[in-house]
Amino acid sequence: MKLNIFTKSMIGMGLVCSALPALAMEAWNNQQGGNKYQVIFDGKIYENAWWVASSNCPGDAKSNDASNPWRYVRAATATEISETSNPQSCTSAPQPSPDVKPAPDVKPAPDVQPAPADKSNDNYAVVAWKGQEGSSTWYVIYNGGIYKNAWWVGAANCPGDAKENDASNPWRYVRAATATEISQYGNPGSCSVKPDNNGGAVTPVDPTPETPVTPTPDNNEPSTPADSGNDYSLQTWSGQEGSEIYHVIFNGNVYKNAWWVGSKDCPRGTSAENSNNPWRLVRTATAAELSQYGNPTTCEIDNGGVIVADGFQASKAYSADSIVDYNDAHYKTSVDQDAWGFVPGGDNPWKKYEPAKAWSASTVYVKGDRVVVDGQAYEALFWTQSDNPALVANQNATGSNSRPWKPLGKAQSYSNEELNNAPQFNPETLYASDTLIRFNGVNYISQSKVQKVSPSDSNPWRVFVDWTGTKERVGTPKKAWPKHVYAPYVDFTLNTIPDLAALAKNHNVNHFTLAFVVSKDANTCLPTWGTAYGMQNYAQYSKIKALREAGGDVMLSIGGANNAPLAASCKNVDDLMQHYYDIVDNLNLKVLDFDIEGTWVADQASIERRNLAVKKVQDKWKSEGKDIAIWYTLPILPTGLTPEGMNVLSDAKAKGVELAGVNVMTMDYGNAICQSANTEGQNIHGKCATSAIANLHSQLKGLHPNKSDAEIDAMMGTTPMVGVNDVQGEVFYLSDARLVMQDAQKRNLGMVGIWSIARDLPGGTNLSPEFHGLTKEQAPKYAFSEIFAPFTKQ
């Protein structure tokens, strides 16, 4: 599914998950753009909160100043400063580097033929400019041109005022509009056009009064902010931070953020409307809302016992159970740790000596491989092939660009006599980097300064997730998870997450699948929501609690297409198993889903680690008397699972994994027979889905010959992508939904889902994370869920 396919911002299904890449540390040199940067300036590390201009200097940044995107993260270490540099003046000139093709973090998996297609997200519908406001991505027509917003856009921002890369205006010129587009959508030519609510734009709110409005008691149900087609939920203000749109209660009022909001931005009545505060007064909170959600009245934030750790220092010794912060993750050591020992998350600092081989253009190299070209040594930073390390365009000395090779200087070579006579390892010796030693008859080279760590030692640092208070934040389910359930996917990192409790009350949708939990990055064994949000105190947890209090429940999906799954970043099976256990335990889950797609459906190492860890955690649950259902979600074709998908299931069975079900993404087939645009009523896409299920049944029967047909049906799930699919020409209409529902009821499937609940809204004509691309006449609000909701039964 897609983790962020739509920004590929949806974390979603084949469903494509959008991963945020790991941030490379670099010196500030007037970076500009919408990428995420982490820079060193004047001994400190800063990270941009939104689009940054070359004129924005970290030295000018005040805490959460809305006019400057740079945010202080922590003090830079001496090592970081020495490996990059430490600019201290805002007058430094930009140091441009040539654009290069981004390199993948992991070795691409072989292409699966035929494979479900993963298309670009630049497929948004074009609309006329009419004062659009928000953090969604728009393509608008204005004065004969098409513009795209580079970051959050206000209703007052006019494309006609935009200059090329003007940091004060988010609109960017894309291309000239065609005559057909102008004829179809219109062509506003004046910035005096006023946005109107009928057009979907948000009218700016009047300034906040000098004193907070006194709430008026009433006995009505909590109202829902009505500025979009989604059912948004309220939450109490608790220092929310990010570009999501929040509706919060503070001191008797409901506030909404107008742009990126920092945790220190407080929605105080007398100052909320100044230019540096993103909070805007919406209305008075009702008595029912205050009773349900609470009413904070002070700007002091209670961190709920969250651990604040000091940054790791290699030159410092640590006692057992010490917790440190390293690369935006917390680590805890199980034993006393001497100075110049292991680095959290790092490999053993000793590497077995092997003479570097000559570089070959036909050889595939992965992270850590070393080669020699003309007497100079180079180390691969990630997967690479045919990129000559001797060329400057392929070199990455500081890890601050996307080039694959790190220059190491003159290649080291040793004679047999030198190798045999190398000094024996002495734990008391402080070794410099690149020192040759001999240990148990084998030669090793130190990769960094090291002391009291032998080549056979294991790293005692483990990723530490602070789960303080999480169980209380998400609440406890009141009922068992249904045997047959409609559980639409929710991209749980979108800006527009619907109010789940309202959907349960108003639309009878009581169960949801939350997507996606993924690794912080490809090298850090840390679970996160879409790489962007931590697991402990995510602001959206209030939606889960409200749903559970209303009698509903959620399951959680780990994985997706675009980000690294935990099974890829966690090389230790026990660490991986513990993460699975902690996620289920602290989020009070009864069902856990693993979405395995993209390159990961063919990545054998992560497949095997996942299955081993799932088997281990299932054994632990059994010993504790817990019954936790495990589902695997896989891409599929009308002919059934691909060989790679079957391999995932075969390996799971071989390792003893007990699956409650196999859910398949009946979408994005990339097959000519599933081209269904402009064929509403012919059920082409629906027939592709039912064909996929029929063939899946045969495949599962082959894996589990002792199960009855009814048992096989009960362990199958189908999840179509409603409306316009990622693959051009594939559309899933309401008539397709009725056919899929009929087949699901006939077979008594275990699960029906959709990608996604946020898309079950009319609007647009193309791919969108917030609309299905059909008209309201074709599919009104939550029409797909209205068809599928009756499927749920115990």
Short mmCIF file of C-alpha atoms in Angstrom, two decimals, residues 160-580:
data_model
loop_
_atom_site.label_atom_id
_atom_site.label_comp_id
_atom_site.label_asym_id
_atom_site.label_seq_id
_atom_site.Cartn_x
_atom_site.Cartn_y
_atom_site.Cartn_z
CA GLY A 160 0.44 36.37 -10.26
CA ASP A 161 2.68 37.71 -7.49
CA ALA A 162 5.06 34.75 -7.60
CA LYS A 163 8.59 35.33 -8.78
CA GLU A 164 10.86 32.44 -9.61
CA ASN A 165 11.83 30.73 -6.36
CA ASP A 166 10.61 33.68 -4.32
CA ALA A 167 10.73 32.40 -0.74
CA SER A 168 7.78 34.57 0.24
CA ASN A 169 5.36 33.01 -2.27
CA PRO A 170 4.76 29.26 -2.46
CA TRP A 171 3.47 29.21 -6.05
CA ARG A 172 5.88 27.91 -8.71
CA TYR A 173 5.36 28.18 -12.45
CA VAL A 174 5.15 24.73 -14.06
CA ARG A 175 4.17 25.23 -17.70
CA ALA A 176 1.73 26.97 -20.03
CA ALA A 177 -1.84 25.74 -19.78
CA THR A 178 -3.32 24.15 -22.88
CA ALA A 179 -6.35 25.59 -24.64
CA THR A 180 -8.32 22.51 -23.60
CA GLU A 181 -7.40 22.99 -19.94
CA ILE A 182 -8.32 26.67 -20.03
CA SER A 183 -11.61 25.84 -21.71
CA GLN A 184 -12.41 23.11 -19.20
CA TYR A 185 -11.28 24.71 -15.95
CA GLY A 186 -11.22 28.47 -16.55
CA ASN A 187 -8.44 31.05 -16.55
CA PRO A 188 -8.53 33.63 -13.73
CA GLY A 189 -6.26 36.55 -14.51
CA SER A 190 -6.60 38.81 -11.50
CA CYS A 191 -5.33 38.50 -7.94
CA SER A 192 -8.48 40.23 -6.78
CA VAL A 193 -10.42 36.99 -7.17
CA LYS A 194 -11.91 36.26 -3.79
CA PRO A 195 -11.90 32.72 -2.46
CA ASP A 196 -15.27 31.36 -1.56
CA ASN A 197 -16.25 28.46 0.59
CA ASN A 198 -18.33 27.01 -2.20
CA GLY A 199 -15.13 26.67 -4.20
CA GLY A 200 -13.46 24.77 -1.43
CA ALA A 201 -11.11 27.52 -0.25
CA VAL A 202 -10.85 28.57 3.32
CA THR A 203 -11.91 32.09 4.25
CA PRO A 204 -9.47 33.63 6.73
CA VAL A 205 -10.75 33.73 10.29
CA ASP A 206 -11.29 37.04 12.03
CA PRO A 207 -8.64 37.96 14.56
CA THR A 208 -8.84 36.43 17.99
CA PRO A 209 -10.47 38.67 20.60
CA GLU A 210 -8.28 40.11 23.29
CA THR A 211 -9.74 37.76 25.88
CA PRO A 212 -10.68 34.10 25.44
CA VAL A 213 -14.32 33.50 24.64
CA THR A 214 -16.24 31.93 27.48
CA PRO A 215 -17.63 28.58 26.33
CA THR A 216 -21.39 28.31 26.17
CA PRO A 217 -22.64 25.15 27.88
CA ASP A 218 -24.89 22.94 25.80
CA ASN A 219 -25.96 19.35 25.63
CA ASN A 220 -25.39 18.84 21.94
CA GLU A 221 -22.99 16.31 20.46
CA PRO A 222 -19.51 17.65 19.72
CA SER A 223 -19.57 19.45 16.41
CA THR A 224 -17.11 18.76 13.63
CA PRO A 225 -15.15 21.52 11.94
CA ALA A 226 -16.85 22.01 8.64
CA ASP A 227 -14.16 23.39 6.39
CA SER A 228 -13.62 20.26 4.30
CA GLY A 229 -15.23 17.07 3.18
CA ASN A 230 -13.50 15.07 5.88
CA ASP A 231 -14.72 14.44 9.41
CA TYR A 232 -11.91 15.92 11.48
CA SER A 233 -11.58 15.14 15.14
CA LEU A 234 -10.77 17.42 18.02
CA GLN A 235 -7.98 16.93 20.50
CA THR A 236 -6.66 18.90 23.41
CA TRP A 237 -3.67 21.13 22.76
CA SER A 238 -0.55 19.34 23.98
CA GLY A 239 2.27 20.99 22.06
CA GLN A 240 1.39 19.57 18.64
CA GLU A 241 4.12 20.10 16.06
CA GLY A 242 4.15 19.64 12.30
CA SER A 243 2.44 20.63 9.07
CA GLU A 244 -0.70 18.60 9.69
CA ILE A 245 -3.94 20.48 10.21
CA TYR A 246 -4.91 20.24 13.89
CA HIS A 247 -8.15 21.23 15.58
CA VAL A 248 -7.34 21.68 19.26
CA ILE A 249 -9.11 22.80 22.40
CA PHE A 250 -7.40 25.40 24.58
CA ASN A 251 -8.92 27.54 27.33
CA GLY A 252 -12.51 26.95 26.22
CA ASN A 253 -11.96 27.54 22.50
CA VAL A 254 -11.27 25.50 19.37
CA TYR A 255 -8.21 26.56 17.37
CA LYS A 256 -6.86 25.48 13.99
CA ASN A 257 -3.30 25.99 12.75
CA ALA A 258 -2.92 28.03 9.56
CA TRP A 259 0.53 26.66 8.69
CA TRP A 260 3.35 24.63 10.23
CA VAL A 261 3.05 24.75 14.00
CA GLY A 262 5.76 24.26 16.60
CA SER A 263 5.38 22.62 19.99
CA LYS A 264 6.09 25.96 21.67
CA ASP A 265 3.37 27.79 19.73
CA CYS A 266 0.58 28.21 22.26
CA PRO A 267 -2.98 29.15 21.19
CA ARG A 268 -3.31 31.94 23.74
CA GLY A 269 -6.21 34.29 23.12
CA THR A 270 -4.39 37.63 23.17
CA SER A 271 -1.47 36.61 20.96
CA ALA A 272 -2.81 33.88 18.75
CA GLU A 273 -3.44 36.13 15.76
CA ASN A 274 -0.05 37.78 15.50
CA SER A 275 1.97 37.04 12.37
CA ASN A 276 4.34 34.67 14.15
CA ASN A 277 1.70 32.36 15.63
CA PRO A 278 -0.02 29.81 13.36
CA TRP A 279 -3.03 29.17 15.63
CA ARG A 280 -6.36 30.68 14.56
CA LEU A 281 -9.52 30.84 16.63
CA VAL A 282 -12.33 28.82 15.02
CA ARG A 283 -15.13 28.93 17.57
CA THR A 284 -16.11 28.32 21.17
CA ALA A 285 -15.84 24.72 22.33
CA THR A 286 -19.05 23.07 23.49
CA ALA A 287 -19.52 21.71 26.98
CA ALA A 288 -19.70 18.20 25.55
CA GLU A 289 -16.36 18.68 23.79
CA LEU A 290 -14.71 20.03 26.93
CA SER A 291 -16.02 17.05 28.86
CA GLN A 292 -14.86 14.52 26.26
CA TYR A 293 -11.45 15.92 25.35
CA GLY A 294 -10.38 18.15 28.24
CA ASN A 295 -9.52 21.85 28.45
CA PRO A 296 -5.88 22.83 29.00
CA THR A 297 -5.52 26.44 30.11
CA THR A 298 -1.76 26.81 30.48
CA CYS A 299 1.03 26.88 27.92
CA GLU A 300 3.22 24.68 30.09
CA ILE A 301 3.51 21.26 28.43
CA ASP A 302 3.65 18.11 30.56
CA ASN A 303 5.89 15.67 28.76
CA GLY A 304 4.16 12.76 30.49
CA GLY A 305 7.41 11.32 31.74
CA VAL A 306 9.03 11.23 28.30
CA ILE A 307 12.75 10.64 28.60
CA VAL A 308 15.04 13.42 27.41
CA ALA A 309 18.47 11.95 26.66
CA ASP A 310 21.84 13.61 26.17
CA GLY A 311 23.63 13.19 22.87
CA PHE A 312 26.03 10.28 22.59
CA GLN A 313 29.74 11.12 22.94
CA ALA A 314 32.28 8.55 21.77
CA SER A 315 34.87 9.89 24.23
CA LYS A 316 32.59 9.30 27.22
CA ALA A 317 32.09 6.14 29.30
CA TYR A 318 28.55 4.98 30.12
CA SER A 319 27.18 2.76 32.84
CA ALA A 320 24.70 -0.05 32.22
CA ASP A 321 21.14 1.13 31.45
CA SER A 322 22.34 4.54 30.27
CA ILE A 323 20.15 6.10 27.59
CA VAL A 324 21.58 8.38 24.91
CA ASP A 325 20.37 10.17 21.81
CA TYR A 326 22.13 9.41 18.54
CA ASN A 327 20.95 10.35 15.04
CA ASP A 328 17.49 11.26 16.40
CA ALA A 329 17.00 7.87 18.06
CA HIS A 330 17.34 6.78 21.68
CA TYR A 331 19.66 3.90 22.59
CA LYS A 332 20.12 2.02 25.85
CA THR A 333 23.20 0.01 26.80
CA SER A 334 22.84 -3.31 28.58
CA VAL A 335 26.35 -3.24 30.09
CA ASP A 336 28.96 -0.72 31.17
CA GLN A 337 30.44 0.94 28.10
CA ASP A 338 33.96 2.38 28.03
CA ALA A 339 34.99 5.42 26.07
CA TRP A 340 35.87 4.79 22.42
CA GLY A 341 33.77 1.66 22.37
CA PHE A 342 30.71 0.87 20.31
CA VAL A 343 28.69 3.58 18.60
CA PRO A 344 24.90 3.16 19.01
CA GLY A 345 23.49 1.35 16.00
CA GLY A 346 26.96 0.77 14.57
CA ASP A 347 28.87 -2.32 13.52
CA ASN A 348 31.88 -3.69 15.35
CA PRO A 349 34.67 -1.10 14.89
CA TRP A 350 37.04 -3.88 13.81
CA LYS A 351 36.74 -5.14 10.25
CA LYS A 352 38.43 -8.27 8.98
CA TYR A 353 41.32 -7.32 6.73
CA GLU A 354 40.90 -8.29 3.12
CA PRO A 355 43.00 -6.77 0.34
CA ALA A 356 40.83 -4.34 -1.58
CA LYS A 357 39.99 -5.58 -5.05
CA ALA A 358 40.24 -3.55 -8.21
CA TRP A 359 37.00 -1.79 -9.10
CA SER A 360 34.98 -3.34 -11.93
CA ALA A 361 32.18 -1.58 -13.80
CA SER A 362 30.20 -4.82 -14.07
CA THR A 363 30.30 -5.66 -10.36
CA VAL A 364 27.53 -4.72 -7.93
CA TYR A 365 28.84 -3.12 -4.73
CA VAL A 366 26.93 -2.60 -1.49
CA LYS A 367 27.55 -0.57 1.65
CA GLY A 368 30.99 -1.29 3.14
CA ASP A 369 32.61 -2.78 0.04
CA ARG A 370 36.07 -1.39 -0.68
CA VAL A 371 37.82 -1.11 -4.02
CA VAL A 372 41.05 0.26 -5.47
CA VAL A 373 41.47 2.48 -8.52
CA ASP A 374 44.97 3.68 -9.49
CA GLY A 375 46.31 3.02 -6.00
CA GLN A 376 43.51 4.94 -4.26
CA ALA A 377 40.96 3.21 -2.02
CA TYR A 378 37.22 3.88 -1.95
CA GLU A 379 34.33 2.57 0.14
CA ALA A 380 30.79 2.09 -1.16
CA LEU A 381 28.17 3.96 0.87
CA PHE A 382 25.23 2.09 -0.66
CA TRP A 383 24.32 -0.06 -3.63
CA THR A 384 26.16 0.96 -6.78
CA GLN A 385 27.17 -0.41 -10.15
CA SER A 386 29.18 1.10 -13.02
CA ASP A 387 29.84 4.35 -11.10
CA ASN A 388 33.61 4.89 -11.33
CA PRO A 389 34.83 5.89 -7.83
CA ALA A 390 37.79 7.77 -9.29
CA LEU A 391 35.45 10.35 -10.82
CA VAL A 392 34.73 13.32 -8.57
CA ALA A 393 31.10 13.24 -9.72
CA ASN A 394 30.71 9.86 -7.97
CA GLN A 395 32.48 10.77 -4.72
CA ASN A 396 30.91 11.55 -1.35
CA ALA A 397 33.64 12.44 1.12
CA THR A 398 31.39 13.74 3.91
CA GLY A 399 28.19 11.75 3.39
CA SER A 400 26.39 14.97 2.49
CA ASN A 401 25.32 14.15 -1.06
CA SER A 402 23.81 11.24 -2.96
CA ARG A 403 27.03 9.97 -4.54
CA PRO A 404 28.04 6.38 -3.81
CA TRP A 405 31.79 6.38 -3.11
CA LYS A 406 33.77 7.64 -0.12
CA PRO A 407 37.46 8.31 -0.88
CA LEU A 408 39.78 6.68 1.68
CA GLY A 409 43.14 7.90 0.43
CA LYS A 410 46.05 5.74 -0.63
CA ALA A 411 45.17 2.06 -0.66
CA GLN A 412 46.72 0.07 2.15
CA SER A 413 48.44 -3.17 1.29
CA TYR A 414 50.43 -5.44 3.53
CA SER A 415 52.94 -8.17 2.85
CA ASN A 416 52.42 -11.62 4.35
CA GLU A 417 55.24 -10.85 6.78
CA GLU A 418 53.53 -7.65 7.94
CA LEU A 419 50.23 -9.45 8.38
CA ASN A 420 51.77 -12.31 10.34
CA ASN A 421 53.77 -9.94 12.56
CA ALA A 422 50.97 -7.47 13.25
CA PRO A 423 50.63 -6.64 16.98
CA GLN A 424 48.26 -8.85 18.94
CA PHE A 425 45.06 -7.20 20.09
CA ASN A 426 45.34 -5.56 23.51
CA PRO A 427 42.06 -4.28 25.03
CA GLU A 428 43.90 -1.59 27.01
CA THR A 429 45.41 0.01 23.92
CA LEU A 430 43.68 3.00 22.37
CA TYR A 431 43.86 2.29 18.65
CA ALA A 432 43.65 4.97 16.01
CA SER A 433 41.49 4.45 12.95
CA ASP A 434 43.01 2.21 10.22
CA THR A 435 45.27 0.29 12.61
CA LEU A 436 46.22 -3.29 11.73
CA ILE A 437 46.10 -5.91 14.51
CA ARG A 438 45.96 -9.67 14.84
CA PHE A 439 43.24 -11.42 16.85
CA ASN A 440 42.89 -15.21 17.15
CA GLY A 441 45.07 -15.68 14.09
CA VAL A 442 43.09 -13.26 11.93
CA ASN A 443 44.01 -9.73 10.87
CA TYR A 444 41.65 -6.81 11.47
CA ILE A 445 41.65 -3.11 10.62
CA SER A 446 40.09 -0.55 13.00
CA GLN A 447 37.36 1.53 11.35
CA SER A 448 37.48 4.26 13.99
CA LYS A 449 39.28 5.15 17.20
CA VAL A 450 38.63 2.20 19.52
CA GLN A 451 39.53 0.81 22.93
CA LYS A 452 38.39 -2.21 24.99
CA VAL A 453 36.33 -3.67 22.15
CA SER A 454 37.51 -6.91 20.57
CA PRO A 455 36.62 -8.01 17.03
CA SER A 456 34.32 -10.68 18.49
CA ASP A 457 32.31 -8.38 20.78
CA SER A 458 28.67 -7.47 20.11
CA ASN A 459 27.24 -3.98 20.30
CA PRO A 460 25.47 -3.53 23.68
CA TRP A 461 23.50 -0.48 22.50
CA ARG A 462 19.90 -1.22 21.52
CA VAL A 463 17.27 1.15 20.16
CA PHE A 464 15.11 2.31 23.06
CA VAL A 465 11.50 3.33 22.50
CA ASP A 466 9.96 5.27 25.35
CA TRP A 467 6.37 4.00 25.51
CA THR A 468 5.48 6.07 28.59
CA GLY A 469 1.73 6.72 28.69
CA THR A 470 0.99 5.28 25.23
CA LYS A 471 -1.40 2.57 26.45
CA GLU A 472 -3.54 5.20 28.12
CA ARG A 473 -3.46 7.52 25.09
CA VAL A 474 -4.87 4.90 22.71
CA GLY A 475 -7.46 3.41 25.04
CA THR A 476 -8.59 -0.21 25.22
CA PRO A 477 -10.91 -1.99 22.74
CA LYS A 478 -14.24 -3.04 24.23
CA LYS A 479 -15.01 -5.90 21.86
CA ALA A 480 -13.24 -8.76 20.11
CA TRP A 481 -11.99 -8.18 16.57
CA PRO A 482 -14.64 -9.51 14.15
CA LYS A 483 -14.01 -12.73 12.23
CA HIS A 484 -15.30 -11.02 9.08
CA VAL A 485 -14.56 -7.32 8.96
CA TYR A 486 -14.60 -4.23 6.79
CA ALA A 487 -11.44 -2.38 7.87
CA PRO A 488 -10.51 0.40 5.41
CA TYR A 489 -6.95 1.63 5.47
CA VAL A 490 -6.20 4.99 7.05
CA ASP A 491 -3.03 6.77 5.97
CA PHE A 492 -2.20 7.69 9.55
CA THR A 493 0.34 10.37 8.61
CA LEU A 494 -1.85 12.44 6.30
CA ASN A 495 -2.78 16.01 7.12
CA THR A 496 -6.43 15.06 6.66
CA ILE A 497 -7.04 12.06 8.89
CA PRO A 498 -10.80 11.69 9.37
CA ASP A 499 -12.49 11.48 12.76
CA LEU A 500 -12.69 7.70 13.19
CA ALA A 501 -15.28 7.88 15.97
CA ALA A 502 -17.50 10.08 13.79
CA LEU A 503 -17.24 7.56 10.96
CA ALA A 504 -18.29 4.81 13.36
CA LYS A 505 -21.25 6.82 14.60
CA ASN A 506 -22.43 8.31 11.32
CA HIS A 507 -21.41 5.72 8.72
CA ASN A 508 -21.22 2.42 10.63
CA VAL A 509 -17.51 2.01 9.86
CA ASN A 510 -16.16 0.72 13.15
CA HIS A 511 -12.81 -0.87 12.28
CA PHE A 512 -9.77 0.55 10.52
CA THR A 513 -6.28 -0.48 9.42
CA LEU A 514 -3.71 2.20 10.31
CA ALA A 515 -0.80 2.62 7.88
CA PHE A 516 2.16 2.58 8.12
CA VAL A 517 4.72 1.88 10.83
CA VAL A 518 8.18 1.79 9.23
CA SER A 519 11.84 2.19 10.16
CA LYS A 520 13.12 5.67 10.90
CA ASP A 521 15.49 5.08 8.00
CA ALA A 522 17.13 2.17 6.22
CA ASN A 523 19.87 1.87 8.85
CA THR A 524 18.05 2.62 12.12
CA CYS A 525 16.08 -0.14 13.82
CA LEU A 526 13.48 2.27 15.20
CA PRO A 527 9.71 2.08 14.53
CA THR A 528 8.04 5.32 13.46
CA TRP A 529 4.85 6.49 11.82
CA GLY A 530 5.93 7.01 8.22
CA THR A 531 9.47 8.01 9.35
CA ALA A 532 8.02 11.34 10.51
CA TYR A 533 6.40 10.71 13.91
CA GLY A 534 7.46 8.80 17.01
CA MET A 535 5.49 5.91 18.46
CA GLN A 536 5.15 7.13 22.04
CA ASN A 537 3.17 10.36 21.99
CA TYR A 538 1.73 10.73 18.48
CA ALA A 539 -0.97 13.41 18.51
CA GLN A 540 -3.33 11.28 16.40
CA TYR A 541 -3.67 8.65 19.15
CA SER A 542 -6.67 10.56 20.50
CA LYS A 543 -8.56 9.39 17.40
CA ILE A 544 -7.90 5.75 18.31
CA LYS A 545 -9.06 6.27 21.88
CA ALA A 546 -12.26 8.01 20.81
CA LEU A 547 -13.02 5.20 18.34
CA ARG A 548 -12.48 2.53 20.97
CA GLU A 549 -14.69 4.38 23.42
CA ALA A 550 -17.35 4.31 20.69
CA GLY A 551 -17.03 0.52 20.42
CA GLY A 552 -14.69 0.30 17.43
CA ASP A 553 -11.07 -0.78 17.06
CA VAL A 554 -7.99 -0.63 14.84
CA MET A 555 -5.33 -2.92 13.55
CA LEU A 556 -1.93 -1.59 12.57
CA SER A 557 0.02 -2.20 9.38
CA ILE A 558 3.81 -2.43 9.36
CA GLY A 559 5.60 -1.87 6.05
CA GLY A 560 4.47 -0.43 2.74
CA ALA A 561 6.27 0.09 -0.54
CA ASN A 562 8.49 3.14 -0.22
CA ASN A 563 9.99 3.19 3.27
CA ALA A 564 12.28 0.62 4.84
CA PRO A 565 10.37 -1.99 6.86
CA LEU A 566 11.63 -2.85 10.32
CA ALA A 567 12.67 -6.24 8.97
CA ALA A 568 15.19 -4.47 6.72
CA SER A 569 16.78 -2.10 9.25
CA CYS A 570 16.74 -4.48 12.23
CA LYS A 571 19.49 -6.99 11.55
CA ASN A 572 18.99 -8.72 14.91
CA VAL A 573 15.91 -10.98 14.95
CA ASP A 574 15.49 -10.59 18.72
CA ASP A 575 15.41 -6.78 18.38
CA LEU A 576 12.84 -7.11 15.60
CA MET A 577 10.71 -9.49 17.65
CA GLN A 578 10.77 -7.11 20.61
CA HIS A 579 9.56 -4.22 18.47
CA TYR A 580 6.62 -6.31 17.22
#
